[in-house]
Amino acid sequence: MAKSPKAFRTISEAAEEVGAPQHVLRFWETKFDFVAPVKRAGGRRFYRPDDILALKAVRRLLHDEGLTIRGVQRLVLDQGLARLAAYADPAATLEIDSGDRAEMALEAAAPSAAPARLEALLSDLEAAKARLEGVLGR
């Protein structure tokens, strides 16, 4: 007999539904404060439907879209949990483009160093372009 969509899930059921191993779900609990399953006696975890939705969104953003943990944290901080739920549906089109993804990764690494890193990256790209043009004889 199948569980109701509103029923709580054990960690093994949650892992299967989310598509990530149990140890990964436990790790994500330490990184994302919005993932907080109910813990019963003996430490057993039970995930609410909202937890499953959030975990699906986190898995998609980390594994399919290439965001970092800090990038997902930043996304939740900027856009909120309600917006995060939209990322749980694989059929939904994400509004994160590669520029946003790169910016979030840079800001997460060192927010104050982002402009300097971008300038250094631009300088490296211009130098590579000049070398390419030299090789091509332009």
PDB file of C-alpha atoms in Angstrom:
ATOM      1  CA  MET A   1       0.000   0.000   0.000  1.00  0.00           C
ATOM      2  CA  ALA A   2       1.413   3.382  -1.009  1.00  0.00           C
ATOM      3  CA  LYS A   3       1.791   6.204   1.494  1.00  0.00           C
ATOM      4  CA  SER A   4      -0.262   9.326   1.318  1.00  0.00           C
ATOM      5  CA  PRO A   5       1.517  12.284  -0.308  1.00  0.00           C
ATOM      6  CA  LYS A   6       1.220  14.076   3.053  1.00  0.00           C
ATOM      7  CA  ALA A   7       2.792  11.221   5.046  1.00  0.00           C
ATOM      8  CA  PHE A   8       6.198  11.571   6.632  1.00  0.00           C
ATOM      9  CA  ARG A   9       9.019   9.592   5.011  1.00  0.00           C
ATOM     10  CA  THR A  10      11.882   7.698   6.621  1.00  0.00           C
ATOM     11  CA  ILE A  11      15.400   8.598   5.515  1.00  0.00           C
ATOM     12  CA  SER A  12      15.536   5.574   3.205  1.00  0.00           C
ATOM     13  CA  GLU A  13      12.237   6.543   1.568  1.00  0.00           C
ATOM     14  CA  ALA A  14      13.359  10.163   1.310  1.00  0.00           C
ATOM     15  CA  ALA A  15      16.682   9.159  -0.235  1.00  0.00           C
ATOM     16  CA  GLU A  16      14.922   7.056  -2.839  1.00  0.00           C
ATOM     17  CA  GLU A  17      12.418   9.782  -3.661  1.00  0.00           C
ATOM     18  CA  VAL A  18      15.039  12.537  -3.847  1.00  0.00           C
ATOM     19  CA  GLY A  19      17.580  10.451  -5.740  1.00  0.00           C
ATOM     20  CA  ALA A  20      20.462  10.959  -3.319  1.00  0.00           C
ATOM     21  CA  PRO A  21      22.070   8.579  -0.810  1.00  0.00           C
ATOM     22  CA  GLN A  22      21.113   8.736   2.858  1.00  0.00           C
ATOM     23  CA  HIS A  23      24.503  10.061   3.953  1.00  0.00           C
ATOM     24  CA  VAL A  24      24.117  12.946   1.516  1.00  0.00           C
ATOM     25  CA  LEU A  25      20.748  13.874   3.023  1.00  0.00           C
ATOM     26  CA  ARG A  26      22.355  13.896   6.473  1.00  0.00           C
ATOM     27  CA  PHE A  27      25.165  16.114   5.147  1.00  0.00           C
ATOM     28  CA  TRP A  28      22.708  18.540   3.558  1.00  0.00           C
ATOM     29  CA  GLU A  29      20.984  18.874   6.934  1.00  0.00           C
ATOM     30  CA  THR A  30      24.219  20.376   8.253  1.00  0.00           C
ATOM     31  CA  LYS A  31      24.520  22.823   5.350  1.00  0.00           C
ATOM     32  CA  PHE A  32      20.916  23.926   4.843  1.00  0.00           C
ATOM     33  CA  ASP A  33      18.992  24.978   7.940  1.00  0.00           C
ATOM     34  CA  PHE A  34      15.690  24.740   6.048  1.00  0.00           C
ATOM     35  CA  VAL A  35      16.151  20.952   5.835  1.00  0.00           C
ATOM     36  CA  ALA A  36      15.159  19.863   9.325  1.00  0.00           C
ATOM     37  CA  PRO A  37      13.449  16.481   9.539  1.00  0.00           C
ATOM     38  CA  VAL A  38      11.556  15.511  12.648  1.00  0.00           C
ATOM     39  CA  LYS A  39      13.711  13.320  14.873  1.00  0.00           C
ATOM     40  CA  ARG A  40      11.979  10.714  17.002  1.00  0.00           C
ATOM     41  CA  ALA A  41      13.299   8.680  19.894  1.00  0.00           C
ATOM     42  CA  GLY A  42      16.488   6.910  18.968  1.00  0.00           C
ATOM     43  CA  GLY A  43      17.382   9.614  16.431  1.00  0.00           C
ATOM     44  CA  ARG A  44      15.202   8.300  13.590  1.00  0.00           C
ATOM     45  CA  ARG A  45      14.538  10.951  10.992  1.00  0.00           C
ATOM     46  CA  PHE A  46      11.155  11.542   9.419  1.00  0.00           C
ATOM     47  CA  TYR A  47      10.935  13.920   6.479  1.00  0.00           C
ATOM     48  CA  ARG A  48       7.836  16.048   5.886  1.00  0.00           C
ATOM     49  CA  PRO A  49       6.564  16.588   2.320  1.00  0.00           C
ATOM     50  CA  ASP A  50       8.066  20.117   2.398  1.00  0.00           C
ATOM     51  CA  ASP A  51      11.449  18.654   3.375  1.00  0.00           C
ATOM     52  CA  ILE A  52      11.280  16.277   0.396  1.00  0.00           C
ATOM     53  CA  LEU A  53      10.440  19.163  -1.916  1.00  0.00           C
ATOM     54  CA  ALA A  54      13.358  21.227  -0.586  1.00  0.00           C
ATOM     55  CA  LEU A  55      15.744  18.262  -0.899  1.00  0.00           C
ATOM     56  CA  LYS A  56      14.677  17.659  -4.508  1.00  0.00           C
ATOM     57  CA  ALA A  57      15.354  21.312  -5.272  1.00  0.00           C
ATOM     58  CA  VAL A  58      18.756  21.182  -3.574  1.00  0.00           C
ATOM     59  CA  ARG A  59      19.704  18.026  -5.482  1.00  0.00           C
ATOM     60  CA  ARG A  60      18.676  19.574  -8.769  1.00  0.00           C
ATOM     61  CA  LEU A  61      20.532  22.821  -8.140  1.00  0.00           C
ATOM     62  CA  LEU A  62      23.706  21.093  -6.950  1.00  0.00           C
ATOM     63  CA  HIS A  63      23.852  18.134  -9.308  1.00  0.00           C
ATOM     64  CA  ASP A  64      21.977  19.181 -12.437  1.00  0.00           C
ATOM     65  CA  GLU A  65      22.535  22.942 -12.507  1.00  0.00           C
ATOM     66  CA  GLY A  66      26.062  23.003 -11.068  1.00  0.00           C
ATOM     67  CA  LEU A  67      25.575  25.439  -8.211  1.00  0.00           C
ATOM     68  CA  THR A  68      27.784  25.193  -5.150  1.00  0.00           C
ATOM     69  CA  ILE A  69      26.454  24.720  -1.637  1.00  0.00           C
ATOM     70  CA  ARG A  70      27.157  28.398  -0.979  1.00  0.00           C
ATOM     71  CA  GLY A  71      25.358  29.256  -4.222  1.00  0.00           C
ATOM     72  CA  VAL A  72      22.223  27.416  -3.090  1.00  0.00           C
ATOM     73  CA  GLN A  73      22.457  29.064   0.339  1.00  0.00           C
ATOM     74  CA  ARG A  74      22.709  32.443  -1.359  1.00  0.00           C
ATOM     75  CA  LEU A  75      19.785  31.650  -3.651  1.00  0.00           C
ATOM     76  CA  VAL A  76      17.573  30.784  -0.676  1.00  0.00           C
ATOM     77  CA  LEU A  77      18.723  33.906   1.156  1.00  0.00           C
ATOM     78  CA  ASP A  78      17.967  36.123  -1.842  1.00  0.00           C
ATOM     79  CA  GLN A  79      14.815  34.472  -3.204  1.00  0.00           C
ATOM     80  CA  GLY A  80      13.362  32.565  -0.241  1.00  0.00           C
ATOM     81  CA  LEU A  81      12.118  29.061   0.350  1.00  0.00           C
ATOM     82  CA  ALA A  82       8.944  29.511  -1.677  1.00  0.00           C
ATOM     83  CA  ARG A  83      11.063  30.165  -4.767  1.00  0.00           C
ATOM     84  CA  LEU A  84      13.269  27.171  -3.962  1.00  0.00           C
ATOM     85  CA  ALA A  85      10.256  24.862  -4.237  1.00  0.00           C
ATOM     86  CA  ALA A  86       9.943  25.757  -7.923  1.00  0.00           C
ATOM     87  CA  TYR A  87      13.349  24.183  -8.557  1.00  0.00           C
ATOM     88  CA  ALA A  88      12.147  20.791  -7.274  1.00  0.00           C
ATOM     89  CA  ASP A  89      10.154  20.140 -10.446  1.00  0.00           C
ATOM     90  CA  PRO A  90      12.490  18.839 -13.184  1.00  0.00           C
ATOM     91  CA  ALA A  91      10.040  20.043 -15.838  1.00  0.00           C
ATOM     92  CA  ALA A  92      10.297  23.618 -14.579  1.00  0.00           C
ATOM     93  CA  THR A  93      12.589  25.944 -16.467  1.00  0.00           C
ATOM     94  CA  LEU A  94      15.221  27.442 -14.232  1.00  0.00           C
ATOM     95  CA  GLU A  95      15.853  31.150 -14.420  1.00  0.00           C
ATOM     96  CA  ILE A  96      19.483  30.832 -13.400  1.00  0.00           C
ATOM     97  CA  ASP A  97      21.741  31.525 -16.324  1.00  0.00           C
ATOM     98  CA  SER A  98      25.437  30.704 -16.444  1.00  0.00           C
ATOM     99  CA  GLY A  99      26.373  34.300 -15.610  1.00  0.00           C
ATOM    100  CA  ASP A 100      24.316  34.182 -12.422  1.00  0.00           C
ATOM    101  CA  ARG A 101      25.836  30.806 -11.576  1.00  0.00           C
ATOM    102  CA  ALA A 102      29.382  32.116 -12.016  1.00  0.00           C
ATOM    103  CA  GLU A 103      28.611  35.264 -10.026  1.00  0.00           C
ATOM    104  CA  MET A 104      27.086  33.257  -7.159  1.00  0.00           C
ATOM    105  CA  ALA A 105      30.112  30.980  -7.096  1.00  0.00           C
ATOM    106  CA  LEU A 106      32.504  33.949  -7.003  1.00  0.00           C
ATOM    107  CA  GLU A 107      30.541  35.770  -4.304  1.00  0.00           C
ATOM    108  CA  ALA A 108      30.281  32.616  -2.234  1.00  0.00           C
ATOM    109  CA  ALA A 109      34.036  32.072  -2.437  1.00  0.00           C
ATOM    110  CA  ALA A 110      34.942  35.582  -1.311  1.00  0.00           C
ATOM    111  CA  PRO A 111      32.338  38.349  -1.599  1.00  0.00           C
ATOM    112  CA  SER A 112      34.834  41.216  -1.295  1.00  0.00           C
ATOM    113  CA  ALA A 113      37.288  39.640  -3.749  1.00  0.00           C
ATOM    114  CA  ALA A 114      34.770  39.085  -6.557  1.00  0.00           C
ATOM    115  CA  PRO A 115      35.511  42.325  -8.500  1.00  0.00           C
ATOM    116  CA  ALA A 116      39.269  41.740  -8.298  1.00  0.00           C
ATOM    117  CA  ARG A 117      38.865  38.143  -9.444  1.00  0.00           C
ATOM    118  CA  LEU A 118      36.699  39.238 -12.368  1.00  0.00           C
ATOM    119  CA  GLU A 119      39.284  41.821 -13.400  1.00  0.00           C
ATOM    120  CA  ALA A 120      42.041  39.197 -13.218  1.00  0.00           C
ATOM    121  CA  LEU A 121      39.916  36.788 -15.246  1.00  0.00           C
ATOM    122  CA  LEU A 122      39.254  39.458 -17.873  1.00  0.00           C
ATOM    123  CA  SER A 123      42.959  40.213 -18.072  1.00  0.00           C
ATOM    124  CA  ASP A 124      43.750  36.507 -18.559  1.00  0.00           C
ATOM    125  CA  LEU A 125      41.118  36.215 -21.282  1.00  0.00           C
ATOM    126  CA  GLU A 126      42.454  39.280 -23.114  1.00  0.00           C
ATOM    127  CA  ALA A 127      45.991  37.851 -22.966  1.00  0.00           C
ATOM    128  CA  ALA A 128      44.749  34.513 -24.332  1.00  0.00           C
ATOM    129  CA  LYS A 129      42.900  36.326 -27.116  1.00  0.00           C
ATOM    130  CA  ALA A 130      46.061  38.234 -28.059  1.00  0.00           C
ATOM    131  CA  ARG A 131      48.067  34.977 -28.172  1.00  0.00           C
ATOM    132  CA  LEU A 132      45.418  33.347 -30.356  1.00  0.00           C
ATOM    133  CA  GLU A 133      45.381  36.294 -32.736  1.00  0.00           C
ATOM    134  CA  GLY A 134      49.180  36.095 -32.939  1.00  0.00           C
ATOM    135  CA  VAL A 135      49.068  32.405 -33.823  1.00  0.00           C
ATOM    136  CA  LEU A 136      46.349  32.959 -36.398  1.00  0.00           C
ATOM    137  CA  GLY A 137      48.331  35.838 -37.944  1.00  0.00           C
ATOM    138  CA  ARG A 138      45.784  38.603 -37.408  1.00  0.00           C
TER     139      ARG A 138
END
